[in-house]
Each structure stands twice: as C-alpha cells, then as structure tokens.
CSV table of C-alpha atoms in Angstrom, one decimal:
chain,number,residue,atom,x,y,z
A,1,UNK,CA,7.2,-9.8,8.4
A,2,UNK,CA,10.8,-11.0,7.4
A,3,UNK,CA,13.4,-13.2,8.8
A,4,UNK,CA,16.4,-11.1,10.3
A,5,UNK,CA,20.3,-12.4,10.1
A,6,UNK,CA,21.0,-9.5,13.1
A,7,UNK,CA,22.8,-10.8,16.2
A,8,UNK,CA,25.5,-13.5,14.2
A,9,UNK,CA,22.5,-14.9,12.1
A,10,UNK,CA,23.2,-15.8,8.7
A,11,UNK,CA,21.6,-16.9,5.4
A,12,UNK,CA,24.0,-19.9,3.3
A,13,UNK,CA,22.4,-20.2,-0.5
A,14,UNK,CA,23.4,-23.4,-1.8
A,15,UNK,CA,24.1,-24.7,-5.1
A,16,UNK,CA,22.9,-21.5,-7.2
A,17,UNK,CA,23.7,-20.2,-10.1
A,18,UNK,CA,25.4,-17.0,-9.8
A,19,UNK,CA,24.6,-13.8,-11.8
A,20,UNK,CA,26.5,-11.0,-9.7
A,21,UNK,CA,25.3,-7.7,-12.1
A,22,UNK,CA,28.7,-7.3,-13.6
A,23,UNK,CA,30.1,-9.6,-15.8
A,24,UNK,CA,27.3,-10.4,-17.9
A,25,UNK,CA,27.1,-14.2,-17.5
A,26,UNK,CA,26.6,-16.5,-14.5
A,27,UNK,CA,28.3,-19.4,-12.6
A,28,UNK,CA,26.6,-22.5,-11.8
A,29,UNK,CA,27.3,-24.5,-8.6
A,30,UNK,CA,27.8,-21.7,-6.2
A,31,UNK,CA,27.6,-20.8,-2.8
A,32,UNK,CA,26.5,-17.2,-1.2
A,33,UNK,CA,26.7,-16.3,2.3
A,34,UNK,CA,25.2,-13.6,3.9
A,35,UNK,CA,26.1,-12.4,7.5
A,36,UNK,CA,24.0,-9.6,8.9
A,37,UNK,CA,23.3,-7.2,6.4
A,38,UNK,CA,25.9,-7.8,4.0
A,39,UNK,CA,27.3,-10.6,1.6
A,40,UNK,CA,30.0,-12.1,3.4
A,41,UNK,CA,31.2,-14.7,0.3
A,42,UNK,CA,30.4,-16.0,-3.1
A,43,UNK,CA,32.2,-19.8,-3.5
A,44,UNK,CA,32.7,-21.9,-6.4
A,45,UNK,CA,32.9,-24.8,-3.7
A,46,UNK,CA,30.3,-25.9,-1.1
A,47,UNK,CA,31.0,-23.9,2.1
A,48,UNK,CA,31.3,-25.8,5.3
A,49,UNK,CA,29.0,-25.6,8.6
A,50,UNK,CA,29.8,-22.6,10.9
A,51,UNK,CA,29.2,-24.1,14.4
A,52,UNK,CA,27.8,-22.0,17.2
A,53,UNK,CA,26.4,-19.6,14.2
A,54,UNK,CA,22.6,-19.6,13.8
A,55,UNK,CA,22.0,-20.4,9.8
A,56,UNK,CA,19.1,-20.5,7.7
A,57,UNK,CA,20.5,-22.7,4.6
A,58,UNK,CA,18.3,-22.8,1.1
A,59,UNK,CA,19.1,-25.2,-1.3
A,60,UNK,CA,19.0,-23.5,-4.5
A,61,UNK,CA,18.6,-26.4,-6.6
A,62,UNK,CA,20.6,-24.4,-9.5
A,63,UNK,CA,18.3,-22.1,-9.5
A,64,UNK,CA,19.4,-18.5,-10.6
A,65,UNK,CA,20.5,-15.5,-7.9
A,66,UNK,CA,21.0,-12.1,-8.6
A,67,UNK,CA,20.8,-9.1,-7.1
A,68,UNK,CA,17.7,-6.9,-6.5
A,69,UNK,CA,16.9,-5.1,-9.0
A,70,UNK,CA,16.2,-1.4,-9.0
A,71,UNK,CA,14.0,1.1,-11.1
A,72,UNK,CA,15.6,4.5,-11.7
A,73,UNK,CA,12.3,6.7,-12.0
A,74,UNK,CA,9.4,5.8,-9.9
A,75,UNK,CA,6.6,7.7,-8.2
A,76,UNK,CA,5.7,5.4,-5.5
A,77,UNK,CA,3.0,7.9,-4.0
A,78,UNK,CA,2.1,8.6,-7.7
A,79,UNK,CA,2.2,4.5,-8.4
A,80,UNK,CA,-0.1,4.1,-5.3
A,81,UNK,CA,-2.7,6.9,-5.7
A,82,UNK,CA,-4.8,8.2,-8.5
A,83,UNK,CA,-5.3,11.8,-9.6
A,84,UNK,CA,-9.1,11.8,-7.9
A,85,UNK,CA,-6.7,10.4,-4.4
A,86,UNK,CA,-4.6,13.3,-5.1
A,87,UNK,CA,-7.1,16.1,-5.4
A,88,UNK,CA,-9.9,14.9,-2.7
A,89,UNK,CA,-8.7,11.9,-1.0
A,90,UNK,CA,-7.5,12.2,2.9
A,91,UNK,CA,-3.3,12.7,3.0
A,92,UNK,CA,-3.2,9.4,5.7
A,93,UNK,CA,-4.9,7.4,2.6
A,94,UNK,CA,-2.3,8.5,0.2
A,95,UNK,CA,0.8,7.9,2.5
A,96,UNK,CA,-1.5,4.6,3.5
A,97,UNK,CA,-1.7,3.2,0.1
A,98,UNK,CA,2.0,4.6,-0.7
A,99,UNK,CA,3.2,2.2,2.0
A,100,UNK,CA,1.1,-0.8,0.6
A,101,UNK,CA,2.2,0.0,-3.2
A,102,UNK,CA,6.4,-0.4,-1.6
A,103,UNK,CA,5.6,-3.5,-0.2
A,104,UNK,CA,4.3,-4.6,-3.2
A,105,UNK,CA,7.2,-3.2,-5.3
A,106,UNK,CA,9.5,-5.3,-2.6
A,107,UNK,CA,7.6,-8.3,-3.4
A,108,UNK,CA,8.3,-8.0,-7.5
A,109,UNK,CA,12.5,-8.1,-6.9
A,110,UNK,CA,12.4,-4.2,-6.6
A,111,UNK,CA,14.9,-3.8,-3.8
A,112,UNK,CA,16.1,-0.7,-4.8
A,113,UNK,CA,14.0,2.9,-6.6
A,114,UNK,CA,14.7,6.5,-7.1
A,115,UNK,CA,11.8,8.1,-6.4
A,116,UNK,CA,11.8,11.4,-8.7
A,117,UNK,CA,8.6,13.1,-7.0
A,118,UNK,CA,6.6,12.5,-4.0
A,119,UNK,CA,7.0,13.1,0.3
A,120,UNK,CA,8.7,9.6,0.4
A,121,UNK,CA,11.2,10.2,2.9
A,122,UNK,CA,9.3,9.5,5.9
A,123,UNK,CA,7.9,6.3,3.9
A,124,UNK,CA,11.9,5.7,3.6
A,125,UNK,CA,11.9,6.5,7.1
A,126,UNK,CA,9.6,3.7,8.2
A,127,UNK,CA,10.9,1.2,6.1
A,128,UNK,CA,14.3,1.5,7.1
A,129,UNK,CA,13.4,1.2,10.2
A,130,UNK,CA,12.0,-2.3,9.9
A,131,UNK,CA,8.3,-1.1,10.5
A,132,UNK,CA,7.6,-2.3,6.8
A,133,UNK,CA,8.3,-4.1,3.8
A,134,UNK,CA,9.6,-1.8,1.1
A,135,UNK,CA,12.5,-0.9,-1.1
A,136,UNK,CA,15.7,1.0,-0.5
A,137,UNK,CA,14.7,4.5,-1.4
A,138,UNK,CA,16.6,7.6,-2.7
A,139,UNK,CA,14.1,10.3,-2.7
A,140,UNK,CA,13.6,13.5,-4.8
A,141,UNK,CA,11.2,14.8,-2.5
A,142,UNK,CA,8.9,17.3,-4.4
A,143,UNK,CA,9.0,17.2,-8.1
A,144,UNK,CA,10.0,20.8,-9.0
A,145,UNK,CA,8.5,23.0,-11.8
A,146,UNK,CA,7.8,26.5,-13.1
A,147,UNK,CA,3.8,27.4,-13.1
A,148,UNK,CA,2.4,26.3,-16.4
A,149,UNK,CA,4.9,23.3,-16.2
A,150,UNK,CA,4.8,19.8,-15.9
A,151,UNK,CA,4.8,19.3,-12.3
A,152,UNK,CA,2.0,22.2,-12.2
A,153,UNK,CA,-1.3,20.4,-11.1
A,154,UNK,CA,-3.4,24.0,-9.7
A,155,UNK,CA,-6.2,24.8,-11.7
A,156,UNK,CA,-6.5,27.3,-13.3
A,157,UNK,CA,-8.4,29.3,-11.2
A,158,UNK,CA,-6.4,29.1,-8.8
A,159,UNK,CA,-3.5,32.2,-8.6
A,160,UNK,CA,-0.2,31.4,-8.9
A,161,UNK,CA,2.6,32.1,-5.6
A,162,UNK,CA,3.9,34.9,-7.3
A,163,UNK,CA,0.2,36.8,-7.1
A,164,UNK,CA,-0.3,35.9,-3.5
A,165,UNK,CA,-1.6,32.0,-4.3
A,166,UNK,CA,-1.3,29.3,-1.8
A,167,UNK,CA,0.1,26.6,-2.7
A,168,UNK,CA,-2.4,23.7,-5.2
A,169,UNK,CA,-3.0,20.7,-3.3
A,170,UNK,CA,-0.2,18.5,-4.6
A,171,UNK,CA,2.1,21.0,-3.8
A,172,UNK,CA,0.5,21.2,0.0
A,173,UNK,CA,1.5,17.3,0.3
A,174,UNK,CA,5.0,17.0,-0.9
A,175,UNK,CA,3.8,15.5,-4.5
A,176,UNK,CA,4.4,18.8,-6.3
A,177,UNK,CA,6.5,22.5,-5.9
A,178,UNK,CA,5.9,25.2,-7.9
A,179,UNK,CA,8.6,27.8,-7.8
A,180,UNK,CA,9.0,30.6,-10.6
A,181,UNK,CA,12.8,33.0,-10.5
A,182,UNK,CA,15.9,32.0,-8.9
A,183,UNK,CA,15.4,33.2,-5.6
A,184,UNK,CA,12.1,30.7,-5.6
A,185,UNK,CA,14.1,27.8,-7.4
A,186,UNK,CA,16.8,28.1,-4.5
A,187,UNK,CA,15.0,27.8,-1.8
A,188,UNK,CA,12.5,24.9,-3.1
A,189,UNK,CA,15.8,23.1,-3.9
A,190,UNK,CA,16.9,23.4,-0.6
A,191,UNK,CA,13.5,22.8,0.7
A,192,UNK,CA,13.3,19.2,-0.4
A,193,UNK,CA,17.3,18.7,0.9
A,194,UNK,CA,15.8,19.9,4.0
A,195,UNK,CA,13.5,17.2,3.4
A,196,UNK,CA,15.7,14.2,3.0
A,197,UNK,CA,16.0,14.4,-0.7
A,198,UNK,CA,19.0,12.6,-2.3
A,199,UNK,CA,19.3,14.0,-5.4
A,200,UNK,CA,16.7,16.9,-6.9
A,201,UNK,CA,14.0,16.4,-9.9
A,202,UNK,CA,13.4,19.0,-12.2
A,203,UNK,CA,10.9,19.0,-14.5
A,204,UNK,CA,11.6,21.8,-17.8
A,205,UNK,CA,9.5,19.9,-20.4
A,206,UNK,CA,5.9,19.2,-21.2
A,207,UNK,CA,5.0,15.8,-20.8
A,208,UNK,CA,2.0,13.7,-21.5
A,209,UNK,CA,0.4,13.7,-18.2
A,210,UNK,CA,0.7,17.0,-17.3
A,211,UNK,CA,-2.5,19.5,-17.9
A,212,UNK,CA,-1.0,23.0,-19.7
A,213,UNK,CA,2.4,22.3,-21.1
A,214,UNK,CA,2.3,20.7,-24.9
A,215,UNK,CA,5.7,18.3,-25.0
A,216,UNK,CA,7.8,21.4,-26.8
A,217,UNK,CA,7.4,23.8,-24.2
A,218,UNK,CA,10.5,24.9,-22.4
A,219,UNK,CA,10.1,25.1,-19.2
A,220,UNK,CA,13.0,27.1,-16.6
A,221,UNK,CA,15.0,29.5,-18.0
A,222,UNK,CA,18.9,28.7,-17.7
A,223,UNK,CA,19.5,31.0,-14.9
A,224,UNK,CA,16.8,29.1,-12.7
A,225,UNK,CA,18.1,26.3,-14.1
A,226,UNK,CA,21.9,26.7,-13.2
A,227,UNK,CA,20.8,27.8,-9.8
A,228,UNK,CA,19.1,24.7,-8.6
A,229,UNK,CA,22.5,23.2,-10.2
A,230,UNK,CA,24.3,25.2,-7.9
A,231,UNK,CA,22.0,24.4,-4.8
A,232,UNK,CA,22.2,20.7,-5.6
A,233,UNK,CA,26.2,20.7,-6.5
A,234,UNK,CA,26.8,22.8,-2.7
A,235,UNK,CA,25.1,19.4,-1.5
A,236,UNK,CA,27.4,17.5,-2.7
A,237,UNK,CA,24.7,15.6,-4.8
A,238,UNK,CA,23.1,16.5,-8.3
A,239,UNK,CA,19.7,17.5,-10.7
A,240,UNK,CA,18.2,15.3,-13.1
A,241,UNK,CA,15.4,16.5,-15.3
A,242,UNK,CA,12.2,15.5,-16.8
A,243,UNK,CA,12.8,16.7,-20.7
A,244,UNK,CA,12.0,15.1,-23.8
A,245,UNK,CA,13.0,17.6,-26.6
A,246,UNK,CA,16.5,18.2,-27.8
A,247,UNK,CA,15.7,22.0,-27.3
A,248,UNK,CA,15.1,21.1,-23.5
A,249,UNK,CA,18.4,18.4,-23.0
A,250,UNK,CA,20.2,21.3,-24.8
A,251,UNK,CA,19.8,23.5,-22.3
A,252,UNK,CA,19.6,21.2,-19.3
A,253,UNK,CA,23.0,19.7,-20.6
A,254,UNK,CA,24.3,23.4,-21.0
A,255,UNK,CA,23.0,23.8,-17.1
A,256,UNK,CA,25.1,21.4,-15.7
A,257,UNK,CA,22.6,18.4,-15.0
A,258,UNK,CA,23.6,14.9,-14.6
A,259,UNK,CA,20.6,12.9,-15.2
A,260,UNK,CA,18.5,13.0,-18.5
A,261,UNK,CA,15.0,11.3,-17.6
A,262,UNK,CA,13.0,10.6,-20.6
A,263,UNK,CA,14.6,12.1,-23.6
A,264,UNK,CA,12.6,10.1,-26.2
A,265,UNK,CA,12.4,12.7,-28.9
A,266,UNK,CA,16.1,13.3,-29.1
A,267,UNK,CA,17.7,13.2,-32.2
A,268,UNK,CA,21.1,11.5,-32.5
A,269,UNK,CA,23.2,14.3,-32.1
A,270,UNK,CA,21.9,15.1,-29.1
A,271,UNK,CA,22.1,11.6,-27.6
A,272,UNK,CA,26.0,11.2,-29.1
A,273,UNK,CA,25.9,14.9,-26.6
A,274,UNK,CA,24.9,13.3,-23.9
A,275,UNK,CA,27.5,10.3,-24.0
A,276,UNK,CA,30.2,12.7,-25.1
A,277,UNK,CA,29.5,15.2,-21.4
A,278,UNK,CA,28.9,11.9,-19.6
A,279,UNK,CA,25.6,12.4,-18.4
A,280,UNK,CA,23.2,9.4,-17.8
A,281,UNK,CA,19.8,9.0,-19.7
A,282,UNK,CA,17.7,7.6,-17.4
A,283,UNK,CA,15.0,5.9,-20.0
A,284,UNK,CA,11.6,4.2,-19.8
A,285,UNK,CA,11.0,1.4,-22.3
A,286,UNK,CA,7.4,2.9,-23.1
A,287,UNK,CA,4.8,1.5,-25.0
A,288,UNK,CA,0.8,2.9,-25.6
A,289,UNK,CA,-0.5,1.0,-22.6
A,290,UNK,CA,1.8,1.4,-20.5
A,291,UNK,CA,-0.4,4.7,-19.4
A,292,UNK,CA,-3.9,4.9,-20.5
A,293,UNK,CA,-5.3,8.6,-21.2
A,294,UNK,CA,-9.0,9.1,-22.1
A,295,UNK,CA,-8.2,12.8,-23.5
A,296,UNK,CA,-6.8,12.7,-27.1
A,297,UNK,CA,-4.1,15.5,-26.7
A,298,UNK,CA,-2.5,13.6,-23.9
A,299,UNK,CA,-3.3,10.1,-25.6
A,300,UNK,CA,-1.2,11.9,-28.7
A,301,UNK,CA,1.3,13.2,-26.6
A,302,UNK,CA,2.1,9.7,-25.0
A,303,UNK,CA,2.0,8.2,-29.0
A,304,UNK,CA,4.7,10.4,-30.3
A,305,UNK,CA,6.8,9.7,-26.8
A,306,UNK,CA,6.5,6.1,-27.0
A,307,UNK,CA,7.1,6.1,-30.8
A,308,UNK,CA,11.2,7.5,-29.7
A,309,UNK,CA,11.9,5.1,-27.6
A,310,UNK,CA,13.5,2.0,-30.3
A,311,UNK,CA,15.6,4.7,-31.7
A,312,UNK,CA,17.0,6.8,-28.6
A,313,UNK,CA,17.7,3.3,-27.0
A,314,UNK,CA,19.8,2.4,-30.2
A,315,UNK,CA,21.8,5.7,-30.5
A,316,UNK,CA,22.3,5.4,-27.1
A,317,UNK,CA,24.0,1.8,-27.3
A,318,UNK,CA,25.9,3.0,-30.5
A,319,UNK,CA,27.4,6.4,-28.4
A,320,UNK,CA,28.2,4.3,-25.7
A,321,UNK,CA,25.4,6.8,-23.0
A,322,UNK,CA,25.2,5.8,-19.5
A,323,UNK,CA,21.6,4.1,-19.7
A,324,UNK,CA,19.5,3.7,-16.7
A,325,UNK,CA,15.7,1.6,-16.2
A,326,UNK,CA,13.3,3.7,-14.9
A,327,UNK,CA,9.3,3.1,-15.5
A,328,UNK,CA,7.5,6.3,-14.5
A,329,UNK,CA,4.2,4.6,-13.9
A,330,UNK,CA,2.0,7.2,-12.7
A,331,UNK,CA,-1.8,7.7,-11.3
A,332,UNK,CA,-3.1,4.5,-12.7
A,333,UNK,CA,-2.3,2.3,-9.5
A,334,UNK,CA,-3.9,-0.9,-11.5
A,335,UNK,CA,-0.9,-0.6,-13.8
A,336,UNK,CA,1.9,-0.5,-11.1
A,337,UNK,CA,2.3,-4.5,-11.8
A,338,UNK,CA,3.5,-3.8,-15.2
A,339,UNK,CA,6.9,-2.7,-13.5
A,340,UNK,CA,7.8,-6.5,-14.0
A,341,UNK,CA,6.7,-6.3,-17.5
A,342,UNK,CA,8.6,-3.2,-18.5
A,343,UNK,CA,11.8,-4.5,-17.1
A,344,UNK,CA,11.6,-7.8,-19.0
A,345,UNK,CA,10.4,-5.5,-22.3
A,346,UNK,CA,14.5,-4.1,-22.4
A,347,UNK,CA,14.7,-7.3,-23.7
A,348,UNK,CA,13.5,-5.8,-26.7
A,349,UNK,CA,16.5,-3.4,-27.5
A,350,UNK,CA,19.2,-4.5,-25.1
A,351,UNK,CA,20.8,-8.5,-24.5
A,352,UNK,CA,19.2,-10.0,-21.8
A,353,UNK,CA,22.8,-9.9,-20.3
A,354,UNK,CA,22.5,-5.9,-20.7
A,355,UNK,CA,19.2,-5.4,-19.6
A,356,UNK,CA,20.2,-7.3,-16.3
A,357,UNK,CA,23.3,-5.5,-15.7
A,358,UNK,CA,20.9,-2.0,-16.3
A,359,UNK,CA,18.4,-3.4,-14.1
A,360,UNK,CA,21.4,-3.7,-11.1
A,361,UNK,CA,24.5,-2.3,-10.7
A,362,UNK,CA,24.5,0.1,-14.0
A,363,UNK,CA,20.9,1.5,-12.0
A,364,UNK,CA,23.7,1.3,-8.5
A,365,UNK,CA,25.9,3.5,-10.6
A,366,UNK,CA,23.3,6.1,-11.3
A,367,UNK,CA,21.9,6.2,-7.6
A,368,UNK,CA,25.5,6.1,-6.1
A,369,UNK,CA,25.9,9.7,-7.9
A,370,UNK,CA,24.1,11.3,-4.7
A,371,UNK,CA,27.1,10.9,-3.3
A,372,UNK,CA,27.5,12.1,0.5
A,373,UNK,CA,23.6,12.5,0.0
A,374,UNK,CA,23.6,8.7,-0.8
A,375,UNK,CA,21.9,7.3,2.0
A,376,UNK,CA,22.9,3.2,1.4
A,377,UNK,CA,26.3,4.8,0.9
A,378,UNK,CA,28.0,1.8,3.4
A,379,UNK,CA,28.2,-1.2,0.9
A,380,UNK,CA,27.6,-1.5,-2.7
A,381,UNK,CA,24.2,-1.9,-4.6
A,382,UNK,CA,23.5,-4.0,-7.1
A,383,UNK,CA,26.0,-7.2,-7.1
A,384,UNK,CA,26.4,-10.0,-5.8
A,385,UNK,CA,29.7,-9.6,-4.3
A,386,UNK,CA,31.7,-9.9,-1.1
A,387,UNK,CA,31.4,-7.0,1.0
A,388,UNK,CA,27.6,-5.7,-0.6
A,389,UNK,CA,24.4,-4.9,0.5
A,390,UNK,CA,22.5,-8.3,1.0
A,391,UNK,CA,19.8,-7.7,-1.4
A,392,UNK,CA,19.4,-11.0,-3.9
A,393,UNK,CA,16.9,-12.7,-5.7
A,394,UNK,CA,16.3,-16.3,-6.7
A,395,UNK,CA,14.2,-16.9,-10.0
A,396,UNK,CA,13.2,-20.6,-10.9
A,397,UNK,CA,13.9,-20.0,-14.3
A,398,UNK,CA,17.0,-18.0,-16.1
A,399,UNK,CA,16.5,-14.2,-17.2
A,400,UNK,CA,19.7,-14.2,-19.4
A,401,UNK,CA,18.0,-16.9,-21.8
A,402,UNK,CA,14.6,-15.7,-21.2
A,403,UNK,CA,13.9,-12.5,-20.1
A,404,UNK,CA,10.2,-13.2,-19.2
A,405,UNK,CA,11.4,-14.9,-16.2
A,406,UNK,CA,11.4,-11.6,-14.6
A,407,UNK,CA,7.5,-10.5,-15.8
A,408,UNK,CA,6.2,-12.7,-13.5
A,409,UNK,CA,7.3,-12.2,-9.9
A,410,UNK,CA,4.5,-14.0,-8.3
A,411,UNK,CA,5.2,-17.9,-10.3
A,412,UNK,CA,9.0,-16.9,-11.1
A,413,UNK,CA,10.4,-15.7,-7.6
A,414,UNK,CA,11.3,-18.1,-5.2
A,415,UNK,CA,13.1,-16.3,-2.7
A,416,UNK,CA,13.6,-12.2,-1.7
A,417,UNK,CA,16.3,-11.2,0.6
A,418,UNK,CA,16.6,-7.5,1.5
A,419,UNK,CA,19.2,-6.5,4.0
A,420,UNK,CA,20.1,-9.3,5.0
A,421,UNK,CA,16.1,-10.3,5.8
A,422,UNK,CA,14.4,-13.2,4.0
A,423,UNK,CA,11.5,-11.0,2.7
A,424,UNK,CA,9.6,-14.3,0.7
A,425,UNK,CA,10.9,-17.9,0.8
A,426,UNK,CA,8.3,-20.1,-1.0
A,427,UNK,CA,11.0,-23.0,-2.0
C-alpha cells in the first residue's frame, strides 16, 4: 500500500526537472514540496530542512516531474472485463477485476480518468477512501442510449422497456441504460446523478462495437436530447456524447452539449463549429489495433473511424478546438496496457510539449467542467503548482524530447505520488 504525508508528513523532491502542464517547457534544478495532500512549493533553489517535520526526501537526480496524467474517456469496468464477463460472469468478478484494472491504471501515471460508462462510483468510493490503489475518478455512471443504439447490448429477443422488457444484463449492472422519450431520458439522467455521476454520457451515434447501429445512424431525437441537457444543466454539470458523424455533432451541438467524444468522421466545417460554440472534442488517437474485431462489419466500421483521426486532429489544431486525450479501450482487457502507448502516439499529430499539456491540465480543464458536480473540486488537477493536488510523476527519461518515455511505465517511471501518497518509489 502507499506511503501517506497525513499528520505534518511531507514529501521534498530534489533536484528535478520541472514540467508543471502549463507552460510547455521545463525547469531544471528544482525543488517540489508536498505537505499532506497538496503541493506546498515548487523552488528554483534547494529548500532547506524543516525540523520537527517528518520528510521523505528523493533525490531526483534531474530526472523529469510532471503531473499525473489523465485520460478523458475510459471504461474502467469495460477495460477490466470482456463482453463473455459482461453477459455470464458473476457482478463481484466484474467490480473485482474493475478494481485490479484502476490499480493498474494508477501504476501507468494515470492519476486522473473520466469514466464515460460503467457503476464506478462505489469503485471511486473505495479508492478514495484509501482501501485501494486507483485513479481520481469522475464517473458517468451508466452510459445512456435509445434501444437499437450504441449503448444497447439486449438481444434481440429480448423486448424492449417500452413493451414491458426488463432491463438486458448490462443495463441490470450499471454498465448500460436504455431509455426511449423524454420522460425516460429524464429520469435515467437523473438516475445516474442519483448515482454519483459527475457529468452524463450520451451515446446518439453508431459506433464500431456496438451490435445494431451502423456508424450513420442517428440516435436521440433533439427533444430527448435537449432534455437530458436540461437535467444535466439543473445539476449544475453537463452531457457529452458518443457521435462520430457531422449529422450527429450537428445536432448534439444544436442540443446544447459540451463534450464531443469521438467525432472522427467530421468534416472541417463541423470541427471549425465546434471551436467557434466552444465545445471540447474529447478525441482518441485510434489506430486498427487498438481494438481487435473478428466480425468484418465492425472490423470495417473501426477502419473508416481510425482512418479520421490525422485529419480531425489537424482541423482541430488549425480552429483552435478545445482537444482532450481519451482512449476508450473497451472489452479487450489484454489491451488496457496500450493506454501508455496511445498517449505517447499524440506524438504523432501534436508537439510533445502539446500532447503533455493535453495529457494534464488541458484534460483538468475538461473534467473541472462538472463543476459543483466536480468531486476533486478543492485544488487544481493537472500542474505542478503551489496550492494543487499532489499528484506527480517522475520519468527517468524526458517526454518533451521523446515522447516514448511515457509508453513504458514499467522501465520509465521511477516514482508515483497520488494525493500526497508515494504510490511506487523504485529510485
């Protein structure tokens, strides 16, 4: 288990070099203290002894701190557990190995995710808590999605709620809800605040993984749409959306949502949209194997997706869009490691300055939009900064002049602090 700094403890780095997530280059020969929870001071000049205060002092040896870095889209339940976990599998296994998989996310520099479907709250719950190792977490709760949608995993035997169905086993654990009219959408919205979520995920596009919907399908009609808007909005927090088509950001932009997820077969009118109304595009740097899928409509389905991303990513930097890191790895739990290698791949399409900055506080930025629904809402994420959360990480190696320092956690990363807890110290 980790280290605490509670009761006057603290944590003095030594002679590191500095990347705080804002300004895009780093300073060498610094000092970080953290006291408690929180960052107490970054110096440019050795800081003295504290006498009487209980310190654990690493010497950095140069090496290169940041801050944890965050994903925008995971599923950790999905990450953990395959579809055959999802359909027979006991529910203590699948919150079981959801547990293990955040703990392993921890242990890759992942201090922060947004989890955009899944029952993850009481996995936040224990976490917090101290019971285990695992990221910050802003959960979604359920994904949400008409029947027929994206987020609709019956089958299709089975009758739909509106007929007098019960609910399809992903939607009986908190993976999945399937709601169809406004009065439905209201009340699942609310459902998952009820829930703990801190921001709600839509989904009102076909996707790759999904079983019914082909990737032009609209999916909510803008009256269901601008009520789970509403629902969200008298929550003080917001909806983001899984949508790939310019027909679907369209009308999800014309809804009111905030958060784009996906959107790699938009044209670039609709991404210069999407800067102009100031919405974020939370994007996945995809590539084929990223996801493997045995059927060929969904093995076509995930080509064409993957095939968008170089250009969305360079209309996006050209319009100036709010651009999150998200992954989405889902239901392949031997691929969750490639987390690591999909953040250094921004590499490809952004500086490694950029990519870094996504990768912490422009990913803060996005999650901070929960607003009173924020649940780390006491400090700030994602920099290294007087006054923030205590969550850094120290790479033997330097990410802004090669980005591959951050593909391999396990070689690469020296030391993890998370709260103010020394998570892994292997110097």
């Amino acid at each position: 288990m980790s280290t605490t700094t509670a009761g006057g403890r603290r944590i003095l780095f030594r002679n590191v070099r500095v990347f705080d997530g804002l300004s895009g280059h780093a300073t060498d020969g610094s000092d970080v203290i953290i006291s408690g929870s929180k960052i107490s001071a970054v110096s440019n000049s050795p800081v003295g002894d504290s006498p009487g205060v209980e310190t654990t002092e690493i010497d950095g040896r140069g090496m290169f701190l940041m801050p944890g870095m965050s994903d925008a889209h995971v599923h950790l339940m999905g990450n953990a557990n395959n579809y055959l976990d999802f359909v027979m599998g006991p529910t203590g296994l699948l919150f079981a190995n959801t547990i293990s998989e955040a703990k392993r996310m921890l242990h890759r520099g992942f201090t922060s995710v947004r989890d955009m479907g899944g029952d993850t709250a009481p996995v936040k719950t224990v976490i917090d808590r101290g019971d285990f190792e695992g990221p910050r977490i802003f959960p979604s709760q359920a994904m949400i999605s008409q029947t027929s949608g994206h987020g609709d995993f019956a089958f299709v035997y089975e009758t739909p709620y509106e007929f007098g169905g019960g609910p399809s086993r992903t939607d009986s654990i908190g993976f999945t809800r399937t709601a169809d009219g406004v009065e439905r959408v209201l009340t699942a919205v609310r459902e998952q605040l009820r829930k703990g979520a801190s921001q709600i995920k839509l989904t009102i596009g076909g996707g790759a993984a999904s079983m019914y919907d082909p990737l032009y399908t609209l999916q909510f009609t803008p009256d269901e749409m601008r009520a789970a808007v509403q629902a969200a909005e008298d929550y003080g927090t917001y909806v983001a959306t899984h949508v790939y088509t310019v027909p679907g950001i369209t009308r999800a932009i014309e809804a009111g949502v905030r958060s784009i997820e996906h959107g790699h077969l938009a044209d670039e009118a609709t991404v210069a949209l999407i800067g102009e109304k100031g919405i974020w595009l939370s994007m996945q740097p995809f590539a084929e194997d990223d996801h493997h899928y045995p059927d060929p409509d969904r093995a076509g389905k995930n080509r064409q997706i993957c095939n968008g991303t170089a250009d969305v990513y360079a209309w996006a930097q050209k319009h100036g869009v709010q651009t999150a890191f998200g992954t989405d790895l889902l239901l392949e739990p031997e691929s969750a490691a490639r987390q690591s290698i999909m953040a250094a791949r921004l590499g490809e399409f952004y500086s490694n300055s950029d990519a870094l900055m996504m990768l912490t506080s422009g990913n803060a930025a996005l999650f901070e939009m929960a607003g009173q629904r924020n649940p780390y809402g006491g400090a700030r994420l994602g920099v290294v900064d007087a006054g923030a959360w205590a969550d850094v990480l120290l790479y033997d190696g330097d990410p802004l002049a090669d980005l591959s320092v951050i593909a391999d956690p396990e070689t690469n990363l020296k030391v993890i602090v998370k709260d103010g807890s020394i998570i892994k110290n292997t110097l």
